[in-house]
mmCIF file of C-alpha atoms and ligand atoms in Angstrom:
data_model
loop_
_atom_site.group_PDB
_atom_site.id
_atom_site.type_symbol
_atom_site.label_atom_id
_atom_site.label_comp_id
_atom_site.label_asym_id
_atom_site.label_seq_id
_atom_site.Cartn_x
_atom_site.Cartn_y
_atom_site.Cartn_z
ATOM 1 C CA MET A 1 7.245 16.208 30.001
ATOM 2 C CA LYS A 2 4.320 15.989 27.565
ATOM 3 C CA GLN A 3 2.798 12.654 26.668
ATOM 4 C CA THR A 4 0.546 11.277 23.952
ATOM 5 C CA THR A 5 -1.616 8.189 23.502
ATOM 6 C CA ALA A 6 -0.020 5.573 21.231
ATOM 7 C CA VAL A 7 -0.710 2.037 20.027
ATOM 8 C CA LEU A 8 1.751 -0.353 21.684
ATOM 9 C CA LEU A 9 2.665 -3.934 20.809
ATOM 10 C CA ALA A 10 1.444 -5.993 23.780
ATOM 11 C CA ARG A 11 2.571 -9.372 22.389
ATOM 12 C CA ARG A 12 3.575 -10.954 19.096
ATOM 13 C CA PRO A 13 0.445 -11.988 17.125
ATOM 14 C CA GLU A 14 -0.370 -15.235 15.335
ATOM 15 C CA GLY A 15 -1.577 -15.049 11.727
ATOM 16 C CA VAL A 16 -3.922 -12.195 10.896
ATOM 17 C CA SER A 17 -5.546 -11.820 14.362
ATOM 18 C CA VAL A 18 -3.621 -8.726 15.303
ATOM 19 C CA ALA A 19 -6.024 -6.417 17.151
ATOM 20 C CA SER A 20 -5.777 -8.340 20.440
ATOM 21 C CA ALA A 21 -1.962 -8.119 20.296
ATOM 22 C CA LEU A 22 -2.170 -4.308 20.557
ATOM 23 C CA THR A 23 -2.927 -2.026 23.459
ATOM 24 C CA LEU A 24 -3.123 1.710 24.063
ATOM 25 C CA GLY A 25 -0.678 3.476 26.358
ATOM 26 C CA ALA A 26 0.954 6.832 27.059
ATOM 27 C CA ILE A 27 4.396 7.596 25.653
ATOM 28 C CA ASP A 28 6.641 10.589 26.283
ATOM 29 C CA LEU A 29 7.051 13.299 23.676
ATOM 30 C CA PRO A 30 10.571 14.768 23.355
ATOM 31 C CA GLU A 31 11.176 18.472 24.091
ATOM 32 C CA LEU A 32 11.169 20.700 20.999
ATOM 33 C CA THR A 33 14.774 21.405 20.127
ATOM 34 C CA PRO A 34 15.780 23.163 16.869
ATOM 35 C CA GLY A 35 14.579 21.249 13.798
ATOM 36 C CA LEU A 36 11.640 19.590 15.608
ATOM 37 C CA ALA A 37 7.910 20.300 15.482
ATOM 38 C CA LEU A 38 4.881 19.015 17.402
ATOM 39 C CA VAL A 39 2.232 17.614 15.040
ATOM 40 C CA ARG A 40 -1.388 16.773 15.851
ATOM 41 C CA ASN A 41 -1.946 13.704 13.694
ATOM 42 C CA GLN A 42 -5.141 13.717 11.609
ATOM 43 C CA TYR A 43 -4.904 10.450 9.661
ATOM 44 C CA MET A 44 -2.556 7.482 9.684
ATOM 45 C CA SER A 45 -1.981 4.868 7.041
ATOM 46 C CA VAL A 46 -2.622 1.175 7.722
ATOM 47 C CA ASP A 47 -0.189 -1.048 5.806
ATOM 48 C CA PRO A 48 0.478 -4.789 5.440
ATOM 49 C CA SER A 49 4.145 -4.199 6.324
ATOM 50 C CA THR A 50 2.990 -3.300 9.867
ATOM 51 C CA ARG A 51 2.005 -6.956 10.324
ATOM 52 C CA GLY A 52 5.462 -8.147 9.225
ATOM 53 C CA ARG A 53 7.099 -5.730 11.632
ATOM 54 C CA MET A 54 5.222 -7.295 14.570
ATOM 55 C CA ASP A 55 7.235 -10.485 14.091
ATOM 56 C CA PRO A 56 10.705 -10.731 15.639
ATOM 57 C CA GLY A 57 12.698 -11.549 12.502
ATOM 58 C CA GLU A 58 13.345 -9.045 9.698
ATOM 59 C CA LYS A 59 10.698 -9.936 7.124
ATOM 60 C CA GLN A 60 9.986 -6.520 5.743
ATOM 61 C CA TYR A 61 12.242 -3.721 4.668
ATOM 62 C CA THR A 62 12.341 -1.702 7.869
ATOM 63 C CA THR A 63 12.704 -2.264 11.627
ATOM 64 C CA ASN A 64 10.689 -4.655 13.792
ATOM 65 C CA PHE A 65 8.533 -3.450 16.692
ATOM 66 C CA GLU A 66 9.532 -4.182 20.292
ATOM 67 C CA ILE A 67 7.077 -5.658 22.783
ATOM 68 C CA GLY A 68 5.827 -2.787 24.969
ATOM 69 C CA GLY A 69 6.988 -0.198 22.418
ATOM 70 C CA PRO A 70 4.885 1.961 20.064
ATOM 71 C CA LEU A 71 4.099 1.113 16.471
ATOM 72 C CA ASP A 72 4.894 3.636 13.742
ATOM 73 C CA GLY A 73 4.022 4.252 10.102
ATOM 74 C CA SER A 74 2.959 6.997 7.685
ATOM 75 C CA ALA A 75 0.732 9.740 9.042
ATOM 76 C CA ILE A 76 -0.385 13.252 8.203
ATOM 77 C CA GLY A 77 -1.217 16.086 10.587
ATOM 78 C CA VAL A 78 -1.013 19.764 11.434
ATOM 79 C CA VAL A 79 1.943 21.490 13.096
ATOM 80 C CA VAL A 80 0.790 22.943 16.440
ATOM 81 C CA GLU A 81 4.166 24.023 17.900
ATOM 82 C CA SER A 82 7.440 24.395 16.068
ATOM 83 C CA ALA A 83 11.171 24.893 16.480
ATOM 84 C CA SER A 84 11.741 24.505 12.732
ATOM 85 C CA ASP A 85 11.550 27.111 9.951
ATOM 86 C CA LEU A 86 10.714 24.311 7.514
ATOM 87 C CA LEU A 87 7.622 23.167 9.450
ATOM 88 C CA PRO A 88 5.661 26.297 10.408
ATOM 89 C CA VAL A 89 2.667 26.202 12.768
ATOM 90 C CA GLY A 90 -0.463 25.443 10.726
ATOM 91 C CA ALA A 91 1.355 23.507 7.978
ATOM 92 C CA THR A 92 0.039 20.073 7.013
ATOM 93 C CA VAL A 93 2.921 17.591 7.118
ATOM 94 C CA ARG A 94 3.403 13.937 6.265
ATOM 95 C CA HIS A 95 5.847 11.912 8.364
ATOM 96 C CA ARG A 96 6.550 8.425 9.730
ATOM 97 C CA LEU A 97 5.248 8.712 13.312
ATOM 98 C CA GLY A 98 1.709 7.406 13.041
ATOM 99 C CA TRP A 99 -0.019 5.062 15.532
ATOM 100 C CA ARG A 100 -0.056 7.937 18.065
ATOM 101 C CA GLU A 101 -2.211 11.061 18.460
ATOM 102 C CA TYR A 102 0.641 13.590 18.641
ATOM 103 C CA ALA A 103 4.170 13.258 17.279
ATOM 104 C CA VAL A 104 7.374 15.261 17.573
ATOM 105 C CA VAL A 105 8.812 15.112 14.067
ATOM 106 C CA ASP A 106 12.215 15.978 12.670
ATOM 107 C CA ASP A 107 12.068 18.410 9.746
ATOM 108 C CA LYS A 108 14.482 16.200 7.799
ATOM 109 C CA LEU A 109 11.994 13.315 8.013
ATOM 110 C CA ALA A 110 8.771 15.220 7.247
ATOM 111 C CA THR A 111 7.266 16.753 4.103
ATOM 112 C CA VAL A 112 4.934 19.729 3.915
ATOM 113 C CA CYS A 113 1.885 18.760 1.811
ATOM 114 C CA ASP A 114 0.282 21.230 -0.579
ATOM 115 C CA LEU A 115 -3.462 20.777 -0.055
ATOM 116 C CA THR A 116 -4.222 22.717 -3.260
ATOM 117 C CA LYS A 117 -2.743 19.741 -5.179
ATOM 118 C CA ALA A 118 -4.694 16.994 -3.408
ATOM 119 C CA PRO A 119 -7.012 16.583 -0.394
ATOM 120 C CA VAL A 120 -5.485 15.588 2.917
ATOM 121 C CA MET A 121 -6.365 11.869 2.771
ATOM 122 C CA SER A 122 -4.960 11.510 -0.765
ATOM 123 C CA TRP A 123 -1.507 12.470 0.548
ATOM 124 C CA LEU A 124 -1.511 9.072 2.280
ATOM 125 C CA SER A 125 -3.098 7.148 -0.619
ATOM 126 C CA SER A 126 -2.873 8.066 -4.314
ATOM 127 C CA MET A 127 -0.345 10.876 -3.670
ATOM 128 C CA GLY A 128 1.462 8.977 -0.935
ATOM 129 C CA GLN A 129 3.612 5.866 -0.661
ATOM 130 C CA THR A 130 0.651 3.764 -1.842
ATOM 131 C CA GLY A 131 0.327 5.515 -5.202
ATOM 132 C CA PHE A 132 4.078 5.872 -5.508
ATOM 133 C CA THR A 133 4.489 2.101 -5.066
ATOM 134 C CA ALA A 134 2.025 1.468 -7.896
ATOM 135 C CA TYR A 135 3.816 4.034 -10.072
ATOM 136 C CA ALA A 136 7.292 2.598 -9.430
ATOM 137 C CA GLY A 137 6.062 -0.942 -9.983
ATOM 138 C CA LEU A 138 4.519 -0.080 -13.334
ATOM 139 C CA ILE A 139 7.059 2.311 -14.866
ATOM 140 C CA PRO A 140 10.704 1.769 -13.884
ATOM 141 C CA VAL A 141 10.194 -1.808 -12.676
ATOM 142 C CA GLY A 142 7.416 -3.103 -14.930
ATOM 143 C CA ARG A 143 8.377 -1.061 -18.022
ATOM 144 C CA LEU A 144 4.695 -0.835 -19.013
ATOM 145 C CA ALA A 145 4.198 -0.147 -22.708
ATOM 146 C CA GLU A 146 1.071 1.111 -24.474
ATOM 147 C CA GLY A 147 -1.449 -1.499 -25.464
ATOM 148 C CA GLU A 148 -0.175 -4.181 -23.070
ATOM 149 C CA THR A 149 -2.273 -6.599 -21.029
ATOM 150 C CA VAL A 150 -1.747 -6.040 -17.306
ATOM 151 C CA PHE A 151 -2.882 -8.257 -14.431
ATOM 152 C CA VAL A 152 -2.985 -6.854 -10.870
ATOM 153 C CA THR A 153 -3.585 -9.018 -7.779
ATOM 154 C CA GLY A 154 -4.976 -7.458 -4.598
ATOM 155 C CA ALA A 155 -6.698 -5.022 -6.958
ATOM 156 C CA GLY A 156 -9.340 -3.939 -4.440
ATOM 157 C CA GLY A 157 -6.691 -2.762 -1.993
ATOM 158 C CA ALA A 158 -4.692 0.444 -1.788
ATOM 159 C CA VAL A 159 -1.718 -0.254 -4.081
ATOM 160 C CA GLY A 160 -3.685 -2.582 -6.368
ATOM 161 C CA SER A 161 -6.526 -0.156 -7.072
ATOM 162 C CA MET A 162 -3.949 2.498 -7.958
ATOM 163 C CA ALA A 163 -1.830 0.116 -10.063
ATOM 164 C CA GLY A 164 -4.805 -0.894 -12.206
ATOM 165 C CA GLN A 165 -6.014 2.671 -12.684
ATOM 166 C CA PHE A 166 -2.537 4.059 -13.391
ATOM 167 C CA ALA A 167 -1.989 1.274 -15.946
ATOM 168 C CA ARG A 168 -5.199 2.306 -17.723
ATOM 169 C CA LEU A 169 -4.238 6.003 -17.622
ATOM 170 C CA LEU A 170 -0.738 5.175 -18.911
ATOM 171 C CA GLY A 171 -2.165 3.433 -21.978
ATOM 172 C CA ALA A 172 -2.422 -0.276 -21.114
ATOM 173 C CA GLY A 173 -4.593 -2.120 -23.613
ATOM 174 C CA ARG A 174 -6.372 -4.356 -21.107
ATOM 175 C CA VAL A 175 -6.381 -4.178 -17.309
ATOM 176 C CA ILE A 176 -7.399 -7.299 -15.396
ATOM 177 C CA GLY A 177 -7.579 -7.453 -11.612
ATOM 178 C CA SER A 178 -8.294 -9.997 -8.916
ATOM 179 C CA ALA A 179 -9.992 -9.256 -5.617
ATOM 180 C CA GLY A 180 -11.957 -11.009 -2.901
ATOM 181 C CA GLY A 181 -15.741 -10.722 -3.161
ATOM 182 C CA GLU A 182 -18.312 -9.327 -5.537
ATOM 183 C CA GLN A 183 -18.454 -5.860 -3.934
ATOM 184 C CA LYS A 184 -14.775 -5.178 -4.661
ATOM 185 C CA CYS A 185 -15.012 -6.674 -8.144
ATOM 186 C CA THR A 186 -18.016 -4.528 -9.053
ATOM 187 C CA TRP A 187 -16.344 -1.373 -7.706
ATOM 188 C CA LEU A 188 -13.205 -2.043 -9.709
ATOM 189 C CA ARG A 189 -15.145 -2.675 -12.922
ATOM 190 C CA GLU A 190 -17.737 0.048 -12.628
ATOM 191 C CA GLU A 191 -15.855 2.872 -10.938
ATOM 192 C CA CYS A 192 -12.148 2.220 -11.451
ATOM 193 C CA GLY A 193 -12.345 1.192 -15.107
ATOM 194 C CA PHE A 194 -10.820 -2.313 -14.879
ATOM 195 C CA ASP A 195 -11.719 -4.308 -17.989
ATOM 196 C CA HIS A 196 -12.195 -7.546 -16.085
ATOM 197 C CA VAL A 197 -11.991 -8.532 -12.417
ATOM 198 C CA ILE A 198 -11.707 -12.085 -11.082
ATOM 199 C CA ASP A 199 -13.205 -12.897 -7.689
ATOM 200 C CA TYR A 200 -10.384 -15.145 -6.522
ATOM 201 C CA ARG A 201 -12.451 -16.548 -3.657
ATOM 202 C CA ALA A 202 -15.116 -17.872 -6.033
ATOM 203 C CA ALA A 203 -13.255 -18.557 -9.281
ATOM 204 C CA ASP A 204 -10.422 -20.658 -10.651
ATOM 205 C CA VAL A 205 -8.026 -17.757 -11.293
ATOM 206 C CA ARG A 206 -5.744 -19.707 -13.613
ATOM 207 C CA ALA A 207 -8.618 -20.874 -15.837
ATOM 208 C CA GLU A 208 -10.352 -17.480 -15.899
ATOM 209 C CA LEU A 209 -7.129 -15.689 -16.810
ATOM 210 C CA GLY A 210 -6.764 -18.090 -19.734
ATOM 211 C CA GLU A 211 -10.233 -17.072 -20.931
ATOM 212 C CA VAL A 212 -9.919 -13.304 -20.527
ATOM 213 C CA ALA A 213 -6.285 -12.993 -21.631
ATOM 214 C CA PRO A 214 -5.997 -15.718 -24.292
ATOM 215 C CA ASP A 215 -2.845 -14.136 -25.746
ATOM 216 C CA GLY A 216 -1.229 -13.953 -22.317
ATOM 217 C CA ILE A 217 -0.251 -11.308 -19.758
ATOM 218 C CA ASP A 218 2.500 -8.829 -20.655
ATOM 219 C CA LEU A 219 2.906 -7.340 -17.193
ATOM 220 C CA PHE A 220 1.855 -8.980 -13.917
ATOM 221 C CA PHE A 221 1.791 -6.625 -10.896
ATOM 222 C CA ASP A 222 1.740 -8.928 -7.868
ATOM 223 C CA ASN A 223 0.637 -7.794 -4.418
ATOM 224 C CA VAL A 224 -0.435 -11.192 -3.137
ATOM 225 C CA GLY A 225 1.946 -14.053 -4.063
ATOM 226 C CA GLY A 226 0.952 -17.663 -3.330
ATOM 227 C CA GLU A 227 -1.635 -19.446 -5.473
ATOM 228 C CA GLN A 228 -2.523 -16.336 -7.453
ATOM 229 C CA MET A 229 1.066 -15.808 -8.446
ATOM 230 C CA VAL A 230 1.189 -19.364 -9.761
ATOM 231 C CA ALA A 231 -2.081 -18.815 -11.657
ATOM 232 C CA ALA A 232 -0.584 -15.758 -13.327
ATOM 233 C CA LEU A 233 2.737 -17.451 -14.148
ATOM 234 C CA HIS A 234 0.804 -20.096 -16.092
ATOM 235 C CA ASN A 235 -0.759 -17.313 -18.163
ATOM 236 C CA MET A 236 2.254 -15.117 -18.927
ATOM 237 C CA LYS A 237 3.240 -14.207 -22.460
ATOM 238 C CA ILE A 238 6.653 -15.397 -23.612
ATOM 239 C CA HIS A 239 9.071 -12.716 -22.321
ATOM 240 C CA GLY A 240 6.396 -11.326 -20.003
ATOM 241 C CA ARG A 241 7.392 -9.314 -16.923
ATOM 242 C CA VAL A 242 6.455 -9.627 -13.249
ATOM 243 C CA SER A 243 6.661 -6.616 -10.976
ATOM 244 C CA MET A 244 6.796 -8.181 -7.503
ATOM 245 C CA CYS A 245 5.407 -5.706 -5.044
ATOM 246 C CA GLY A 246 4.419 -7.911 -2.102
ATOM 247 C CA ALA A 247 3.052 -11.229 -0.895
ATOM 248 C CA VAL A 248 0.258 -10.427 1.538
ATOM 249 C CA SER A 249 -1.063 -14.014 1.320
ATOM 250 C CA ASN A 250 2.020 -15.084 3.336
ATOM 251 C CA PHE A 251 0.530 -13.693 6.534
ATOM 252 C CA GLY A 252 -2.680 -15.749 6.549
ATOM 253 C CA SER A 253 -2.074 -19.089 4.920
ATOM 254 C CA GLN A 254 0.310 -21.918 5.735
ATOM 255 C CA ASP A 255 -0.501 -23.505 2.381
ATOM 256 C CA GLN A 256 1.935 -21.957 -0.042
ATOM 257 C CA PRO A 257 2.470 -23.457 -3.506
ATOM 258 C CA SER A 258 5.621 -25.353 -4.356
ATOM 259 C CA LEU A 259 8.662 -23.548 -5.734
ATOM 260 C CA ALA A 260 8.583 -26.180 -8.508
ATOM 261 C CA GLU A 261 5.945 -23.949 -10.135
ATOM 262 C CA LEU A 262 8.740 -21.515 -10.958
ATOM 263 C CA ILE A 263 9.598 -23.701 -13.946
ATOM 264 C CA GLU A 264 6.957 -21.573 -15.736
ATOM 265 C CA VAL A 265 9.414 -18.677 -15.502
ATOM 266 C CA VAL A 266 11.898 -20.711 -17.519
ATOM 267 C CA LEU A 267 9.415 -22.025 -20.057
ATOM 268 C CA ARG A 268 7.970 -18.569 -20.701
ATOM 269 C CA ARG A 269 11.298 -16.670 -20.397
ATOM 270 C CA VAL A 270 9.668 -14.410 -17.791
ATOM 271 C CA THR A 271 11.537 -11.612 -16.018
ATOM 272 C CA ILE A 272 10.617 -11.213 -12.329
ATOM 273 C CA GLN A 273 11.753 -8.083 -10.534
ATOM 274 C CA GLY A 274 11.090 -7.373 -6.907
ATOM 275 C CA PHE A 275 11.290 -3.776 -5.773
ATOM 276 C CA ILE A 276 11.171 -1.486 -2.746
ATOM 277 C CA VAL A 277 9.531 1.835 -3.399
ATOM 278 C CA ARG A 278 12.072 3.929 -1.514
ATOM 279 C CA ASP A 279 14.676 3.170 -4.222
ATOM 280 C CA PHE A 280 12.809 5.436 -6.674
ATOM 281 C CA GLU A 281 12.688 8.776 -4.806
ATOM 282 C CA ASP A 282 14.001 10.665 -7.852
ATOM 283 C CA LEU A 283 10.668 9.958 -9.593
ATOM 284 C CA ARG A 284 8.575 11.541 -6.849
ATOM 285 C CA PRO A 285 8.136 15.010 -8.434
ATOM 286 C CA GLU A 286 6.936 13.618 -11.792
ATOM 287 C CA PHE A 287 4.709 11.142 -9.934
ATOM 288 C CA GLU A 288 3.062 13.903 -7.862
ATOM 289 C CA ASP A 289 2.511 16.084 -10.942
ATOM 290 C CA ARG A 290 0.884 13.280 -12.878
ATOM 291 C CA VAL A 291 -1.313 11.996 -10.048
ATOM 292 C CA SER A 292 -2.489 15.443 -8.923
ATOM 293 C CA GLY A 293 -3.476 16.049 -12.563
ATOM 294 C CA TRP A 294 -5.477 12.805 -12.698
ATOM 295 C CA LEU A 295 -7.184 13.680 -9.397
ATOM 296 C CA ALA A 296 -8.062 17.165 -10.627
ATOM 297 C CA SER A 297 -9.458 15.865 -13.917
ATOM 298 C CA GLY A 298 -11.556 13.248 -12.103
ATOM 299 C CA ASP A 299 -9.823 10.403 -13.981
ATOM 300 C CA LEU A 300 -8.630 8.695 -10.806
ATOM 301 C CA VAL A 301 -10.827 7.167 -8.095
ATOM 302 C CA ASP A 302 -9.104 7.462 -4.716
ATOM 303 C CA ARG A 303 -11.236 5.679 -2.144
ATOM 304 C CA ALA A 304 -10.454 4.983 1.493
ATOM 305 C CA THR A 305 -11.967 2.861 4.249
ATOM 306 C CA VAL A 306 -11.638 5.065 7.334
ATOM 307 C CA PHE A 307 -11.619 3.778 10.926
ATOM 308 C CA ASP A 308 -12.420 6.381 13.570
ATOM 309 C CA GLY A 309 -10.136 6.907 16.553
ATOM 310 C CA ILE A 310 -6.838 5.459 17.697
ATOM 311 C CA GLU A 311 -8.725 2.754 19.615
ATOM 312 C CA ASN A 312 -9.819 1.286 16.261
ATOM 313 C CA ALA A 313 -6.363 1.212 14.665
ATOM 314 C CA GLY A 314 -5.941 -2.524 15.380
ATOM 315 C CA ALA A 315 -9.339 -3.259 13.823
ATOM 316 C CA GLY A 316 -8.187 -1.323 10.753
ATOM 317 C CA LEU A 317 -5.101 -3.502 10.383
ATOM 318 C CA GLU A 318 -7.086 -6.675 10.963
ATOM 319 C CA GLY A 319 -9.645 -5.536 8.373
ATOM 320 C CA LEU A 320 -6.839 -4.962 5.882
ATOM 321 C CA LEU A 321 -5.403 -8.436 6.433
ATOM 322 C CA ASN A 322 -8.861 -10.057 6.236
ATOM 323 C CA GLY A 323 -9.762 -8.219 3.047
ATOM 324 C CA ALA A 324 -12.609 -6.260 4.673
ATOM 325 C CA ASN A 325 -11.358 -2.851 3.502
ATOM 326 C CA LEU A 326 -12.002 -1.245 0.138
ATOM 327 C CA GLY A 327 -9.201 0.908 -1.292
ATOM 328 C CA LYS A 328 -6.803 2.558 1.149
ATOM 329 C CA ALA A 329 -7.138 1.786 4.875
ATOM 330 C CA LEU A 330 -6.797 4.876 7.092
ATOM 331 C CA VAL A 331 -7.424 5.730 10.739
ATOM 332 C CA ARG A 332 -8.748 9.185 11.637
ATOM 333 C CA LEU A 333 -6.867 10.393 14.713
ATOM 334 C CA SER A 334 -8.367 13.892 14.963
ATOM 335 C CA ASP A 335 -10.466 16.321 12.906
HETATM 336 N N1 NAP B 1 7.443 -3.143 -2.526
HETATM 337 C C1 NAP B 1 7.130 -2.047 -1.877
HETATM 338 O O1 NAP B 1 7.902 -1.089 -1.789
HETATM 339 C C2 NAP B 1 5.759 -1.985 -1.241
HETATM 340 C C3 NAP B 1 5.279 -0.773 -0.691
HETATM 341 C C4 NAP B 1 3.976 -0.766 -0.157
HETATM 342 C C5 NAP B 1 3.208 -1.942 -0.169
HETATM 343 N N2 NAP B 1 3.740 -3.087 -0.677
HETATM 344 C C6 NAP B 1 2.974 -4.325 -0.753
HETATM 345 O O2 NAP B 1 1.871 -4.090 -1.602
HETATM 346 C C7 NAP B 1 0.829 -5.007 -1.266
HETATM 347 C C8 NAP B 1 -0.477 -4.240 -1.121
HETATM 348 O O3 NAP B 1 -0.374 -3.348 -0.012
HETATM 349 P P1 NAP B 1 -1.568 -2.371 0.341
HETATM 350 O O4 NAP B 1 -1.086 -1.395 1.328
HETATM 351 O O5 NAP B 1 -2.173 -1.890 -0.900
HETATM 352 O O6 NAP B 1 -2.577 -3.349 1.073
HETATM 353 P P2 NAP B 1 -4.060 -3.668 0.618
HETATM 354 O O7 NAP B 1 -3.983 -4.295 -0.747
HETATM 355 O O8 NAP B 1 -4.901 -2.475 0.766
HETATM 356 O O9 NAP B 1 -4.532 -4.743 1.642
HETATM 357 C C9 NAP B 1 -4.192 -6.051 1.510
HETATM 358 C C10 NAP B 1 -5.226 -6.791 0.626
HETATM 359 O O10 NAP B 1 -4.698 -8.055 0.287
HETATM 360 C C11 NAP B 1 -5.757 -8.933 0.107
HETATM 361 N N3 NAP B 1 -5.420 -10.199 0.741
HETATM 362 C C12 NAP B 1 -5.174 -10.435 2.039
HETATM 363 N N4 NAP B 1 -4.883 -11.737 2.233
HETATM 364 C C13 NAP B 1 -4.948 -12.315 1.034
HETATM 365 C C14 NAP B 1 -4.747 -13.640 0.583
HETATM 366 N N5 NAP B 1 -4.422 -14.626 1.416
HETATM 367 N N6 NAP B 1 -4.883 -13.888 -0.731
HETATM 368 C C15 NAP B 1 -5.214 -12.885 -1.588
HETATM 369 N N7 NAP B 1 -5.429 -11.614 -1.210
HETATM 370 C C16 NAP B 1 -5.288 -11.344 0.086
HETATM 371 C C17 NAP B 1 -7.011 -8.353 0.755
HETATM 372 O O11 NAP B 1 -7.957 -8.073 -0.250
HETATM 373 P P3 NAP B 1 -8.995 -9.164 -0.795
HETATM 374 O O12 NAP B 1 -10.327 -8.804 -0.301
HETATM 375 O O13 NAP B 1 -8.873 -9.051 -2.256
HETATM 376 O O14 NAP B 1 -8.567 -10.486 -0.237
HETATM 377 C C18 NAP B 1 -6.503 -7.046 1.349
HETATM 378 O O15 NAP B 1 -7.400 -5.984 1.188
HETATM 379 C C19 NAP B 1 1.281 -5.730 -0.011
HETATM 380 O O16 NAP B 1 1.810 -6.983 -0.381
HETATM 381 C C20 NAP B 1 2.371 -4.833 0.547
HETATM 382 O O17 NAP B 1 3.283 -5.526 1.341
HETATM 383 C C21 NAP B 1 4.987 -3.115 -1.216
#
């Protein structure tokens, strides 16, 4: 029986201090039966939903992790042994068995990635679920129209940096973001083409939005929830739309605003739609065509913060929850 090193959940964490709740251990790899392939993972994605899945109750849209069991999540790697015609040795494949160095993947649950369309790391960021979430949130959910004013929270993160850039490339009139700290704000303005970025740790977001979007926000793409969501609701246009992608502020703070603030939705006749990216699979081919074109033309900045080695995977997740990472958070598992 072959084994691999994996990240295991040692105990359920409190708040955003997650690294100490994880440990490394050996897990068994199944035998290769028809339809399976052994993949040497190169990179894995670090996602806020991983934190939700460490809790016992269903908070996210997938399964919860068991104490003593391995974590999982998106990863990309190279097929080194195969019992599947669809996953030949040498192919680069994306699958759901990250948080381990090697994985035995089912060909029905893995996709071969064409590295002529995008570099390997982009298949987990702009060309992966991250970019696809931004795309779904803007187009079918947000119904973005040309010339509109868009506000994106968590703009310095993976989904947010894509949402703001995609909005610009899709013809938004004004793209405003919010992020924590001057470094992220400067990067978003100078490299990602945001028109204005609010440092939510230093500024009064509600007041600043009123100054930079005096006519109101048409489309609010929310990754964060909490106080920033309230700030945006007070600055929506009449009949504005909210694309509710996530609420990462839930993990860190006990101090959530009152639901009474939702009266703004009534007063401004706002439409709020939550969404889960996997409901939009039919859009994936058009999404990949568009994004690979933007990458090739140099119109899209796809930046990652990369942690080296499986032993630093917990630090990567903690960095994501603390706001230390710029762009997409990835862990390099092998060369
Ligand atoms: N609906 C879906 O299908 C779907 C799919 C994927 C992801 N998501 C959601 O999309 C959101 C973004 O995910 P991601 O992978 O791109 O993560 P990410 O934005 O790269 O990382 C999270 C970021 O949130 C910010 N943050 C953390 N705590 C905060 C707080 N209390 N207040 C304000 N900002 C805070 C941090 O940046 P700062 O430095 O700016 O604080 C951090 O970098 C998450 O809510 C996630 O759950 C939804």
